[in-house]
Amino acid sequence: MLLTRWMLRGFADAASKKTPPAIKNGPSFQDFLSTSSVEDAVSKYEGKMKLESGDRRLRLPPWLKKEKVLPSENENVARLKKQLKSLKLSTVCEEARCPNLGECWGGSEDSLATATIMLMGDTCTRGCRFCSVKTSRAPPPLDPNEPQNTAKAVASWGVDYIVLTSVDRDDLPDGGALHLRKTVEMMKKAKPELLIECLLPDFAGNKHSIEVMASSGLDVYAHNMETVERLTPWVRDPRAKYGQSLSGLKYAKERNPKLVTKTSLMLGLGESDDEVRQCLNDLRSHDVDVVTFGQYMQPSKRHLLVKEWITPQKFDEWAEFAKKLGFLYVASGYTMGLTNKTIVIDGKDHLLGRLASTVAKNLLQGEKVVVLRCEEIAISGNFHRSKLKYLSFLRKRLNINPSRGPFHYRAPSKIFWRTVRGMLPHKTIHGTAALKNLRTYEGVPSQYNNNKKFNVPSANRVLCLEPRRKFCRVGRLSHEVGWQYQDVVATLEAKRKVKGAAYHEQKKKLNKLQEQAKINAASKIAQYQKIIESYGFN
C-alpha cells in the first residue's frame, strides 16, 4: 500500500512539473566568456551595467575576462616570489590580490619583469573600504634592513624602472618618510640610471615628510586620489582627505619642480561625470602631471560593491578629456586580454590536488587549458601509501552491474583529468562545457613544442613542500597499477629533448650571425639611420 501511494505521488509530481520553455536563438555559454574584440563584447553584453537597489552584486562583463588568470608564466614568477620571501619583502601585487600579477612578474620578450614593492611591512594603520591590505592600529616596527634588501633585490632584477609603494604608518612621527628616503638613496647608489616611482601616502599633511621624499632623488612622486570629492569620506579612511591629498601633490611639485607628479582614479564607485570632470580640473590646478584611470574591482565580499562597469569607450572619452586639460600623460583603460588563446601548463613538479584546483577555476571562467607531462605531476606523501589508497579505489564498483562503473583510469593524463572533473560540477551544463576545454597528455606532443609553457607557483612542489617531505610521481603510480606505456613516453621525451637542444643551438648561431651583420652594416647605414630617427622612428 505504501509503495502504491509513493508511486502515485511520484507520477503526480511528474505530471505537475512543466517543461521549461526553450529559448530560441539565445546567447550561448561562450558568448559570456570571451570574444574577439572589445567592441563585440560590449555590443553583445545584455547584463546590468549599474547596481540597482536590491541587487547583491554585478556580474563580471565579458571584456573584463582575462586571457590568462594563472599567477605566472614561465619560472620567473617563482624565482621572484622566492627571492622576495627570503629577503622578507612585501609586494602590493600579492597583498592587494592584483589580477595582473602574472603579466608583470612573468615578463615577456617585449617587456621586463617587474613588481611593485610595498615598503614598511604589509600592515597599514588605515582601513580604506576598497583595499584588502591588512590593517592594525599598532603594526610591527620597521625592518632596519629593508632599504638594503630592497636595493639588493632590485639590482639583481636588472630592470630600468621600479615602482615603490608603502602602507600608511600614522603611528610614526614622520609617517616613515626617512625610511622611504633611505631606500630610494640606496637604490640610486646601487644603480644611478634606475628610474624610481614612489606611490606614497599623504603623510597626514605633514609638509616636512613630503619635502623629505620630494628631495630624495626619486623621479615620479605619486599619490592616489582614488575617487572624487563626494565619495572620498565613504571610500577612503576618514584620515585621508580630498583637499589634503591635492595639497600634498602640489607641495611636492613646488619643492622639486623637476619631479613628475602622478595620481590615479578608480571609476565605477558611483561617481557622476560632472564629479570626475571637477576632480580632473582640481588636479590640473594643483600641477599634477600624470593621471591614470582604472575600473574598481571588489577584492572580497567585505569590501565596497562595484556600482557600475565602465566600458572601454567611456575610458577613451576620459582619456581624451584629460589630454585636452593638459596632462603630460594619461593612461585609461584595461590591461586584460580578450583572445581565446589556450593556456598550456607544464605539469612537471606540480602537486596533483593544487594544480587540479587551479585548472578547475580557470575552466569555470571559460579558459581552454592543456596540461602536459602529467606523468611528472607529484603527489605528496609516501609512495606505498599512495599506491595502497589507489588500489583501494580500484576495487570500488557497482555490485549489481559492474559495467556501469565507476570506470578506473590507469594513465597519468586520465588520472589528472578525473581529479579535475571531481572539482567541477560536471553533471551541470556549465560544468560539462568547462570540462570540454581541458586536454591532458603524457609527455609533450609535437603540436605544443613551440607553445609557451606556464608554471603555477601556488601548486609548485618546490615552493609548497618542505625540502625533506616525501612525494611520488603520478607516472610511477600509474605504472604500478597497470599503465604499460611508461617506457614509450620516456623514449619519446628523450628524443624531443635532443631535438630541442639542437634547435636552440642552431638558433644561437643564427642570432650571433644576425648581431654581427648589424655591426658590419652600422657604419654604412648610419646617415640613413639619423634621418629615420629625426622623424621619430626607432
Coordinates of C-alpha atoms in Angstrom, one line a residue:
M1 CA 0.0 0.0 0.0
L2 CA 2.8 2.4 1.0
L3 CA 4.6 1.5 -2.3
T4 CA 1.5 2.3 -4.3
R5 CA 1.0 5.7 -2.6
W6 CA 4.6 6.5 -3.2
M7 CA 4.4 5.6 -6.9
L8 CA 1.2 7.6 -7.4
R9 CA 2.7 10.6 -5.6
G10 CA 5.7 10.4 -7.9
F11 CA 3.5 10.3 -11.1
A12 CA 1.5 13.3 -9.8
D13 CA 4.6 15.3 -9.2
A14 CA 6.0 14.5 -12.6
A15 CA 2.7 15.5 -14.2
S16 CA 2.6 18.8 -12.3
K17 CA 6.1 19.8 -13.4
K18 CA 6.0 21.8 -16.6
T19 CA 8.8 21.6 -19.1
P20 CA 10.7 24.9 -19.2
P21 CA 10.3 26.8 -22.4
A22 CA 13.2 26.6 -24.8
I23 CA 14.9 29.9 -25.7
K24 CA 15.4 30.1 -29.4
N25 CA 18.4 31.9 -30.7
G26 CA 19.5 32.8 -27.2
P27 CA 23.1 33.5 -26.2
S28 CA 25.4 30.5 -25.8
F29 CA 27.7 29.9 -22.8
Q30 CA 30.7 31.1 -24.8
D31 CA 29.1 34.4 -25.6
F32 CA 29.5 35.4 -21.9
L33 CA 33.1 34.2 -21.6
S34 CA 35.3 35.7 -24.3
T35 CA 35.1 37.4 -27.6
S36 CA 37.3 38.5 -30.5
S37 CA 37.3 42.3 -29.7
V38 CA 36.2 44.8 -27.0
E39 CA 33.6 46.3 -29.3
D40 CA 31.9 43.0 -29.8
A41 CA 32.0 42.2 -26.1
V42 CA 30.2 45.5 -25.2
S43 CA 27.7 45.2 -28.0
K44 CA 26.7 41.6 -27.2
Y45 CA 26.5 42.1 -23.4
E46 CA 22.9 42.2 -22.2
G47 CA 23.6 42.2 -18.4
K48 CA 23.3 45.1 -16.0
M49 CA 25.9 47.8 -16.1
K50 CA 24.8 49.6 -12.9
L51 CA 23.9 48.3 -9.5
E52 CA 20.2 48.8 -8.7
S53 CA 18.5 48.6 -5.3
G54 CA 18.0 45.0 -4.2
D55 CA 20.9 43.7 -6.3
R56 CA 23.7 41.9 -4.4
R57 CA 26.4 42.5 -7.0
L58 CA 27.1 43.0 -10.7
R59 CA 28.1 40.1 -12.9
L60 CA 31.5 40.4 -14.4
P61 CA 31.2 41.6 -18.0
P62 CA 33.0 39.7 -20.9
W63 CA 35.5 42.5 -21.7
L64 CA 36.9 42.1 -18.2
K65 CA 37.5 38.3 -18.7
K66 CA 41.3 37.8 -18.6
E67 CA 43.1 35.9 -21.3
K68 CA 45.3 34.3 -18.6
V69 CA 44.3 34.1 -14.9
L70 CA 47.2 31.9 -13.8
P71 CA 49.5 33.7 -11.4
S72 CA 52.6 33.1 -13.6
E73 CA 54.1 32.3 -16.9
N74 CA 57.5 30.5 -17.0
E75 CA 59.7 30.2 -13.9
N76 CA 60.3 33.9 -13.4
V77 CA 57.4 34.4 -11.1
A78 CA 58.6 31.5 -8.9
R79 CA 62.1 33.0 -8.8
L80 CA 60.9 36.5 -7.8
K81 CA 58.5 35.1 -5.2
K82 CA 61.2 33.0 -3.6
Q83 CA 63.7 35.9 -3.6
L84 CA 61.2 38.4 -2.1
K85 CA 60.3 35.9 0.6
S86 CA 63.9 35.2 1.5
L87 CA 64.6 39.0 1.8
K88 CA 61.4 39.5 3.9
L89 CA 59.9 42.0 1.3
S90 CA 56.2 42.5 0.7
T91 CA 54.6 43.5 -2.6
V92 CA 51.4 45.2 -3.3
C93 CA 50.8 42.8 -6.1
E94 CA 50.3 40.0 -3.6
E95 CA 48.7 41.9 -0.7
A96 CA 46.2 43.7 -2.9
R97 CA 45.4 40.5 -4.9
C98 CA 46.2 42.1 -8.2
P99 CA 44.8 40.0 -11.2
N100 CA 47.7 41.1 -13.4
L101 CA 50.4 39.7 -11.2
G102 CA 51.5 37.0 -13.7
E103 CA 51.8 39.5 -16.6
C104 CA 54.1 41.8 -14.6
W105 CA 56.2 39.3 -12.7
G106 CA 56.4 36.8 -15.6
G107 CA 57.6 39.3 -18.1
S108 CA 57.9 38.5 -21.8
E109 CA 60.1 39.0 -24.8
D110 CA 58.8 42.5 -25.2
S111 CA 58.6 43.7 -21.6
L112 CA 60.7 43.4 -18.5
A113 CA 59.6 41.6 -15.4
T114 CA 58.8 44.0 -12.6
A115 CA 57.0 44.1 -9.3
T116 CA 55.6 46.9 -7.1
I117 CA 57.4 46.5 -3.8
M118 CA 55.5 47.5 -0.7
L119 CA 57.7 49.1 2.0
M120 CA 57.3 49.4 5.7
G121 CA 55.7 46.0 6.1
D122 CA 52.4 44.5 5.0
T123 CA 50.1 46.1 7.7
C124 CA 48.5 49.6 7.3
T125 CA 47.2 51.8 10.0
R126 CA 44.3 52.9 7.9
G127 CA 41.2 51.0 6.8
C128 CA 40.1 52.1 3.4
R129 CA 36.9 50.3 2.2
F130 CA 38.3 49.4 -1.2
C131 CA 41.7 48.0 -0.1
S132 CA 42.5 44.4 1.0
V133 CA 45.8 45.2 2.7
K134 CA 45.9 44.2 6.4
T135 CA 45.2 46.9 9.0
S136 CA 46.2 47.5 12.6
R137 CA 46.5 50.4 15.0
A138 CA 49.9 49.2 16.1
P139 CA 51.7 47.5 13.2
P140 CA 55.1 45.7 13.8
P141 CA 58.2 48.0 13.9
L142 CA 60.1 48.9 10.7
D143 CA 62.7 46.5 9.5
P144 CA 66.1 48.3 9.5
N145 CA 67.4 46.0 6.8
E146 CA 64.6 46.7 4.4
P147 CA 66.2 49.5 2.5
Q148 CA 69.4 47.4 1.9
N149 CA 67.4 44.3 1.0
T150 CA 65.2 46.2 -1.4
A151 CA 68.2 47.7 -3.2
K152 CA 69.8 44.3 -3.4
A153 CA 66.7 42.7 -4.9
V154 CA 66.1 45.4 -7.5
A155 CA 69.7 45.4 -8.6
S156 CA 69.6 41.7 -9.2
W157 CA 66.5 42.0 -11.4
G158 CA 68.2 44.3 -13.9
V159 CA 65.1 46.4 -14.5
D160 CA 65.2 50.1 -15.7
Y161 CA 62.0 51.3 -13.9
I162 CA 60.8 50.3 -10.5
V163 CA 57.7 51.2 -8.5
L164 CA 57.8 51.5 -4.7
T165 CA 54.8 51.9 -2.6
S166 CA 54.1 51.7 1.1
V167 CA 51.4 51.3 3.7
D168 CA 50.3 54.3 5.8
R169 CA 52.1 54.4 9.1
D170 CA 50.3 57.1 11.1
D171 CA 51.9 55.6 14.3
L172 CA 55.3 57.0 13.2
P173 CA 56.0 60.8 13.8
D174 CA 57.2 61.3 10.1
G175 CA 54.9 58.7 8.6
G176 CA 58.0 56.6 7.6
A177 CA 59.4 59.3 5.3
L178 CA 63.0 58.9 6.4
H179 CA 62.8 55.1 6.0
L180 CA 61.5 55.5 2.4
R181 CA 64.1 58.2 1.6
K182 CA 66.9 55.8 2.7
T183 CA 65.5 53.1 0.4
V184 CA 65.5 55.4 -2.6
E185 CA 69.0 56.7 -1.9
M186 CA 70.4 53.1 -1.6
M187 CA 68.7 52.1 -4.8
K188 CA 70.1 55.1 -6.7
K189 CA 73.5 54.4 -5.3
A190 CA 73.4 50.8 -6.5
K191 CA 72.1 51.8 -9.9
P192 CA 72.2 55.6 -10.7
E193 CA 70.4 55.2 -14.0
L194 CA 67.4 53.5 -12.4
L195 CA 64.1 55.4 -12.7
I196 CA 62.1 55.2 -9.4
E197 CA 58.4 55.9 -8.9
C198 CA 57.2 56.1 -5.4
L199 CA 53.5 55.7 -4.7
L200 CA 53.3 57.5 -1.3
P201 CA 50.8 58.1 1.4
D202 CA 49.6 61.6 2.3
F203 CA 51.8 61.7 5.5
A204 CA 48.7 63.2 7.2
G205 CA 49.5 66.5 5.5
N206 CA 53.0 66.8 7.2
K207 CA 54.9 69.1 4.8
H208 CA 58.3 68.2 6.3
S209 CA 57.7 64.5 5.4
I210 CA 56.6 65.4 1.9
E211 CA 59.7 67.6 1.4
V212 CA 61.9 64.7 2.6
M213 CA 60.6 62.5 -0.2
A214 CA 60.5 65.2 -2.8
S215 CA 64.2 65.8 -2.4
S216 CA 65.2 62.1 -2.0
G217 CA 66.2 61.6 -5.7
L218 CA 63.0 59.8 -6.9
D219 CA 61.8 60.6 -10.4
V220 CA 58.0 60.2 -10.1
Y221 CA 56.1 61.4 -6.9
A222 CA 52.8 59.5 -6.9
H223 CA 49.8 59.7 -4.6
N224 CA 46.4 58.3 -5.5
M225 CA 43.3 60.4 -5.1
E226 CA 41.3 57.2 -5.6
T227 CA 37.9 58.8 -6.2
V228 CA 36.0 62.1 -6.4
E229 CA 35.5 64.5 -3.6
R230 CA 31.9 63.5 -2.6
L231 CA 32.9 59.8 -2.3
T232 CA 36.2 60.3 -0.5
P233 CA 34.9 60.0 3.1
W234 CA 32.9 56.9 2.1
V235 CA 35.6 55.1 0.1
R236 CA 38.8 56.1 1.9
D237 CA 39.8 56.2 5.6
P238 CA 38.4 59.3 7.4
R239 CA 42.0 60.5 7.9
A240 CA 42.5 60.6 4.1
K241 CA 41.0 63.9 3.0
Y242 CA 40.5 65.1 -0.6
G243 CA 42.0 68.6 -0.1
Q244 CA 44.9 67.2 1.9
S245 CA 45.9 64.9 -1.0
L246 CA 45.7 67.7 -3.5
S247 CA 47.8 70.0 -1.3
G248 CA 50.4 67.3 -0.8
L249 CA 50.8 66.7 -4.6
K250 CA 51.1 70.5 -5.2
Y251 CA 53.7 71.0 -2.4
A252 CA 55.9 68.2 -3.7
K253 CA 55.9 69.9 -7.1
E254 CA 56.8 73.2 -5.5
R255 CA 59.7 71.8 -3.5
N256 CA 61.1 70.0 -6.6
P257 CA 59.8 71.3 -9.9
K258 CA 61.8 68.5 -11.8
L259 CA 59.5 65.9 -10.2
V260 CA 56.7 64.2 -12.2
T261 CA 53.6 64.2 -10.0
K262 CA 51.1 61.4 -10.6
T263 CA 47.7 60.2 -9.3
S264 CA 45.1 57.6 -10.1
L265 CA 41.3 57.5 -10.0
M266 CA 39.1 54.4 -9.7
L267 CA 35.9 54.5 -11.7
G268 CA 32.7 52.5 -11.0
L269 CA 32.1 53.5 -7.4
G270 CA 29.0 55.6 -8.1
E271 CA 30.6 58.9 -9.3
S272 CA 29.0 61.1 -11.8
D273 CA 30.6 62.5 -15.0
D274 CA 30.5 66.1 -13.6
E275 CA 32.3 65.0 -10.4
V276 CA 35.1 63.3 -12.5
R277 CA 35.5 66.4 -14.6
Q278 CA 35.7 68.6 -11.5
C279 CA 38.3 66.3 -10.0
L280 CA 40.4 66.4 -13.1
N281 CA 40.2 70.2 -13.1
D282 CA 41.3 70.2 -9.5
L283 CA 44.3 68.0 -10.3
R284 CA 45.4 70.3 -13.1
S285 CA 45.1 73.4 -11.0
H286 CA 47.4 71.7 -8.5
D287 CA 50.1 71.0 -11.1
V288 CA 49.6 67.2 -11.3
D289 CA 51.3 65.9 -14.5
V290 CA 50.1 62.3 -14.9
V291 CA 46.7 60.8 -14.3
T292 CA 45.5 57.2 -14.7
F293 CA 42.0 55.7 -14.7
G294 CA 41.0 52.2 -13.8
Q295 CA 38.0 50.1 -13.1
Y296 CA 37.3 49.4 -9.5
M297 CA 37.3 45.7 -8.8
Q298 CA 35.9 44.4 -5.4
P299 CA 38.7 42.4 -3.8
S300 CA 36.5 40.4 -1.4
K301 CA 32.9 40.3 -0.1
R302 CA 33.9 42.6 2.9
H303 CA 34.7 45.5 0.6
L304 CA 32.7 48.0 -1.4
L305 CA 30.5 46.7 -4.2
V306 CA 31.1 47.7 -7.8
K307 CA 28.3 50.2 -8.6
E308 CA 29.0 50.4 -12.4
W309 CA 31.0 48.7 -15.1
I310 CA 32.8 51.4 -17.2
T311 CA 33.0 50.5 -20.9
P312 CA 36.3 50.8 -22.8
Q313 CA 34.7 53.5 -24.9
K314 CA 34.0 55.6 -21.8
F315 CA 37.6 55.1 -20.7
D316 CA 38.7 56.5 -24.1
E317 CA 36.4 59.5 -23.6
W318 CA 38.0 60.3 -20.2
A319 CA 41.5 59.9 -21.7
E320 CA 40.6 62.5 -24.4
F321 CA 39.2 64.9 -21.9
A322 CA 42.3 64.6 -19.6
K323 CA 44.6 65.2 -22.6
K324 CA 42.7 68.4 -23.5
L325 CA 43.2 69.7 -19.9
G326 CA 47.0 69.5 -20.4
F327 CA 48.1 66.4 -18.6
L328 CA 51.6 65.2 -19.7
Y329 CA 50.5 61.6 -19.8
V330 CA 47.1 59.8 -19.4
A331 CA 46.6 56.0 -19.0
S332 CA 43.0 54.9 -19.2
G333 CA 41.5 51.5 -19.8
Y334 CA 42.0 47.8 -19.3
T335 CA 45.1 45.6 -19.3
M336 CA 43.1 42.4 -19.7
G337 CA 43.0 40.3 -22.8
L338 CA 40.0 39.2 -24.8
T339 CA 41.5 36.5 -27.0
N340 CA 40.9 32.7 -26.9
K341 CA 44.5 31.6 -26.6
T342 CA 44.9 28.2 -24.9
I343 CA 46.8 28.1 -21.6
V344 CA 49.5 25.4 -21.8
I345 CA 50.8 24.2 -18.4
D346 CA 53.9 22.0 -17.9
G347 CA 52.8 19.6 -15.2
K348 CA 56.3 18.7 -14.0
D349 CA 56.9 19.2 -10.3
H350 CA 53.3 20.4 -9.6
L351 CA 51.2 18.9 -6.8
L352 CA 48.2 17.0 -8.1
G353 CA 45.5 18.5 -5.9
R354 CA 46.7 22.1 -6.0
L355 CA 47.2 22.1 -9.8
A356 CA 43.8 20.5 -10.3
S357 CA 42.0 23.1 -8.3
T358 CA 43.8 26.0 -10.2
V359 CA 42.9 24.4 -13.5
A360 CA 39.3 23.8 -12.4
K361 CA 38.9 27.5 -11.6
N362 CA 40.2 28.6 -15.0
L363 CA 38.0 26.1 -16.8
L364 CA 34.9 27.6 -15.0
Q365 CA 36.0 31.0 -16.2
G366 CA 35.9 29.8 -19.8
E367 CA 39.6 29.3 -20.4
K368 CA 40.9 26.5 -22.5
V369 CA 43.6 24.6 -20.6
V370 CA 46.2 22.0 -21.8
V371 CA 48.3 20.1 -19.2
L372 CA 51.5 18.4 -20.5
R373 CA 53.8 15.9 -18.8
C374 CA 51.1 14.6 -16.5
E375 CA 53.4 11.6 -15.6
E376 CA 55.7 14.1 -13.9
I377 CA 53.0 15.5 -11.6
A378 CA 53.8 14.9 -7.9
I379 CA 51.6 13.5 -5.1
S380 CA 52.7 14.5 -1.6
G381 CA 53.3 11.6 0.9
N382 CA 54.9 8.2 0.8
F383 CA 54.7 6.2 -2.5
H384 CA 53.4 3.0 -0.9
R385 CA 50.7 4.8 1.0
S386 CA 49.5 6.4 -2.3
K387 CA 49.6 3.1 -4.0
L388 CA 47.5 1.4 -1.3
K389 CA 44.9 4.2 -1.5
Y390 CA 44.7 3.9 -5.3
L391 CA 44.4 0.1 -5.2
S392 CA 41.6 0.5 -2.7
F393 CA 39.9 3.0 -5.1
L394 CA 40.3 0.5 -8.0
R395 CA 38.2 -2.1 -6.0
K396 CA 35.2 0.2 -5.9
R397 CA 32.5 -0.9 -8.3
L398 CA 28.7 -1.2 -8.7
N399 CA 27.9 -4.7 -7.4
I400 CA 24.6 -5.0 -9.3
N401 CA 26.2 -4.2 -12.7
P402 CA 30.0 -3.5 -12.7
S403 CA 29.9 -2.5 -16.3
R404 CA 28.1 0.7 -15.4
G405 CA 31.1 2.0 -13.4
P406 CA 32.8 3.6 -11.8
F407 CA 35.5 3.5 -14.6
H408 CA 39.0 3.4 -13.3
Y409 CA 41.8 5.0 -15.3
R410 CA 45.5 4.0 -15.2
A411 CA 47.1 6.6 -17.5
P412 CA 48.6 9.7 -15.8
S413 CA 46.7 12.0 -18.1
K414 CA 43.4 10.4 -17.3
I415 CA 44.1 10.4 -13.5
F416 CA 44.7 14.1 -13.6
W417 CA 41.6 14.6 -15.8
R418 CA 39.5 12.7 -13.3
T419 CA 40.9 14.7 -10.4
V420 CA 39.9 18.0 -12.2
R421 CA 36.5 16.5 -13.0
G422 CA 35.9 15.9 -9.3
M423 CA 36.4 19.6 -8.6
L424 CA 33.9 20.7 -11.3
P425 CA 30.1 20.4 -11.3
H426 CA 30.5 18.1 -14.3
K427 CA 26.8 17.0 -14.3
T428 CA 25.6 20.5 -15.0
I429 CA 25.6 22.3 -18.3
H430 CA 28.2 24.8 -17.0
G431 CA 30.5 22.1 -15.7
T432 CA 30.2 19.9 -18.8
A433 CA 31.1 22.9 -21.1
A434 CA 34.1 23.7 -18.8
L435 CA 35.4 20.1 -18.8
K436 CA 35.4 20.0 -22.6
N437 CA 38.0 22.8 -22.6
L438 CA 40.5 20.5 -20.8
R439 CA 43.2 18.5 -22.6
T440 CA 45.7 16.3 -20.8
Y441 CA 48.8 14.5 -22.2
E442 CA 51.7 12.4 -21.2
G443 CA 54.9 13.9 -22.5
V444 CA 54.8 16.9 -24.9
P445 CA 53.0 16.3 -28.2
S446 CA 54.6 17.9 -31.3
Q447 CA 51.8 20.5 -31.7
Y448 CA 52.8 22.0 -28.3
N449 CA 56.5 22.1 -28.8
N450 CA 56.6 25.8 -29.6
N451 CA 54.0 26.9 -27.1
K452 CA 54.9 29.0 -24.1
K453 CA 54.6 26.8 -21.0
F454 CA 53.1 28.1 -17.8
N455 CA 54.1 27.4 -14.3
V456 CA 51.8 27.7 -11.2
P457 CA 53.8 28.8 -8.1
S458 CA 50.8 28.1 -5.8
A459 CA 51.0 24.5 -6.9
N460 CA 54.7 24.1 -7.3
R461 CA 56.2 21.2 -5.3
V462 CA 59.5 23.0 -4.6
L463 CA 57.7 26.1 -3.1
C464 CA 54.9 24.3 -1.3
L465 CA 56.5 21.2 0.2
E466 CA 59.3 21.2 2.8
P467 CA 62.6 20.1 1.5
R468 CA 62.6 16.7 3.2
R469 CA 58.9 16.0 2.6
K470 CA 58.3 12.7 0.7
F471 CA 56.4 12.6 -2.6
C472 CA 55.8 10.3 -5.6
R473 CA 55.2 10.8 -9.3
V474 CA 51.9 10.1 -10.9
G475 CA 53.8 8.2 -13.7
R476 CA 55.2 5.7 -11.2
L477 CA 51.9 5.2 -9.6
S478 CA 50.2 4.6 -12.9
H479 CA 52.9 2.1 -13.9
E480 CA 52.4 0.1 -10.7
V481 CA 48.6 -0.1 -11.2
G482 CA 48.6 -1.2 -14.9
W483 CA 49.8 1.6 -17.2
Q484 CA 52.0 0.0 -19.9
Y485 CA 53.4 3.0 -21.8
Q486 CA 56.0 4.4 -19.3
D487 CA 58.9 3.3 -21.4
V488 CA 57.4 4.6 -24.7
V489 CA 56.7 8.1 -23.2
A490 CA 60.3 8.2 -21.7
T491 CA 61.8 7.3 -25.1
L492 CA 59.8 10.0 -27.0
E493 CA 60.6 12.6 -24.3
A494 CA 64.3 11.8 -24.7
K495 CA 64.1 12.3 -28.5
R496 CA 62.2 15.5 -28.0
K497 CA 64.8 16.9 -25.7
V498 CA 67.7 16.1 -28.1
K499 CA 65.8 17.8 -31.0
G500 CA 65.1 20.8 -28.8
A501 CA 68.7 21.2 -27.8
A502 CA 69.8 21.0 -31.4
Y503 CA 67.2 23.6 -32.4
H504 CA 68.3 26.1 -29.7
E505 CA 71.9 25.6 -30.6
Q506 CA 71.1 26.5 -34.2
K507 CA 69.1 29.5 -33.1
K508 CA 72.0 30.8 -31.0
K509 CA 74.3 30.6 -34.1
L510 CA 71.8 32.4 -36.3
N511 CA 71.4 35.2 -33.6
K512 CA 75.2 35.6 -33.4
L513 CA 75.3 36.0 -37.2
Q514 CA 72.5 38.5 -37.2
E515 CA 74.2 40.6 -34.5
Q516 CA 77.4 40.5 -36.4
A517 CA 75.6 41.6 -39.6
K518 CA 74.1 44.6 -37.7
I519 CA 77.6 45.6 -36.5
N520 CA 79.1 45.3 -40.0
A521 CA 76.3 47.4 -41.6
A522 CA 76.1 50.0 -38.9
S523 CA 78.7 52.3 -40.5
K524 CA 77.1 52.0 -43.9
I525 CA 73.6 52.9 -42.8
A526 CA 74.5 55.5 -40.1
Q527 CA 73.5 58.5 -42.3
Y528 CA 70.2 57.0 -43.2
Q529 CA 69.5 56.0 -39.5
K530 CA 69.9 59.6 -38.4
I531 CA 67.2 60.7 -41.0
I532 CA 64.9 57.9 -39.7
E533 CA 65.3 58.9 -36.1
S534 CA 64.8 62.6 -36.9
Y535 CA 61.3 61.7 -37.9
G536 CA 60.6 60.0 -34.6
F537 CA 61.0 56.4 -35.7
N538 CA 63.2 53.9 -33.8

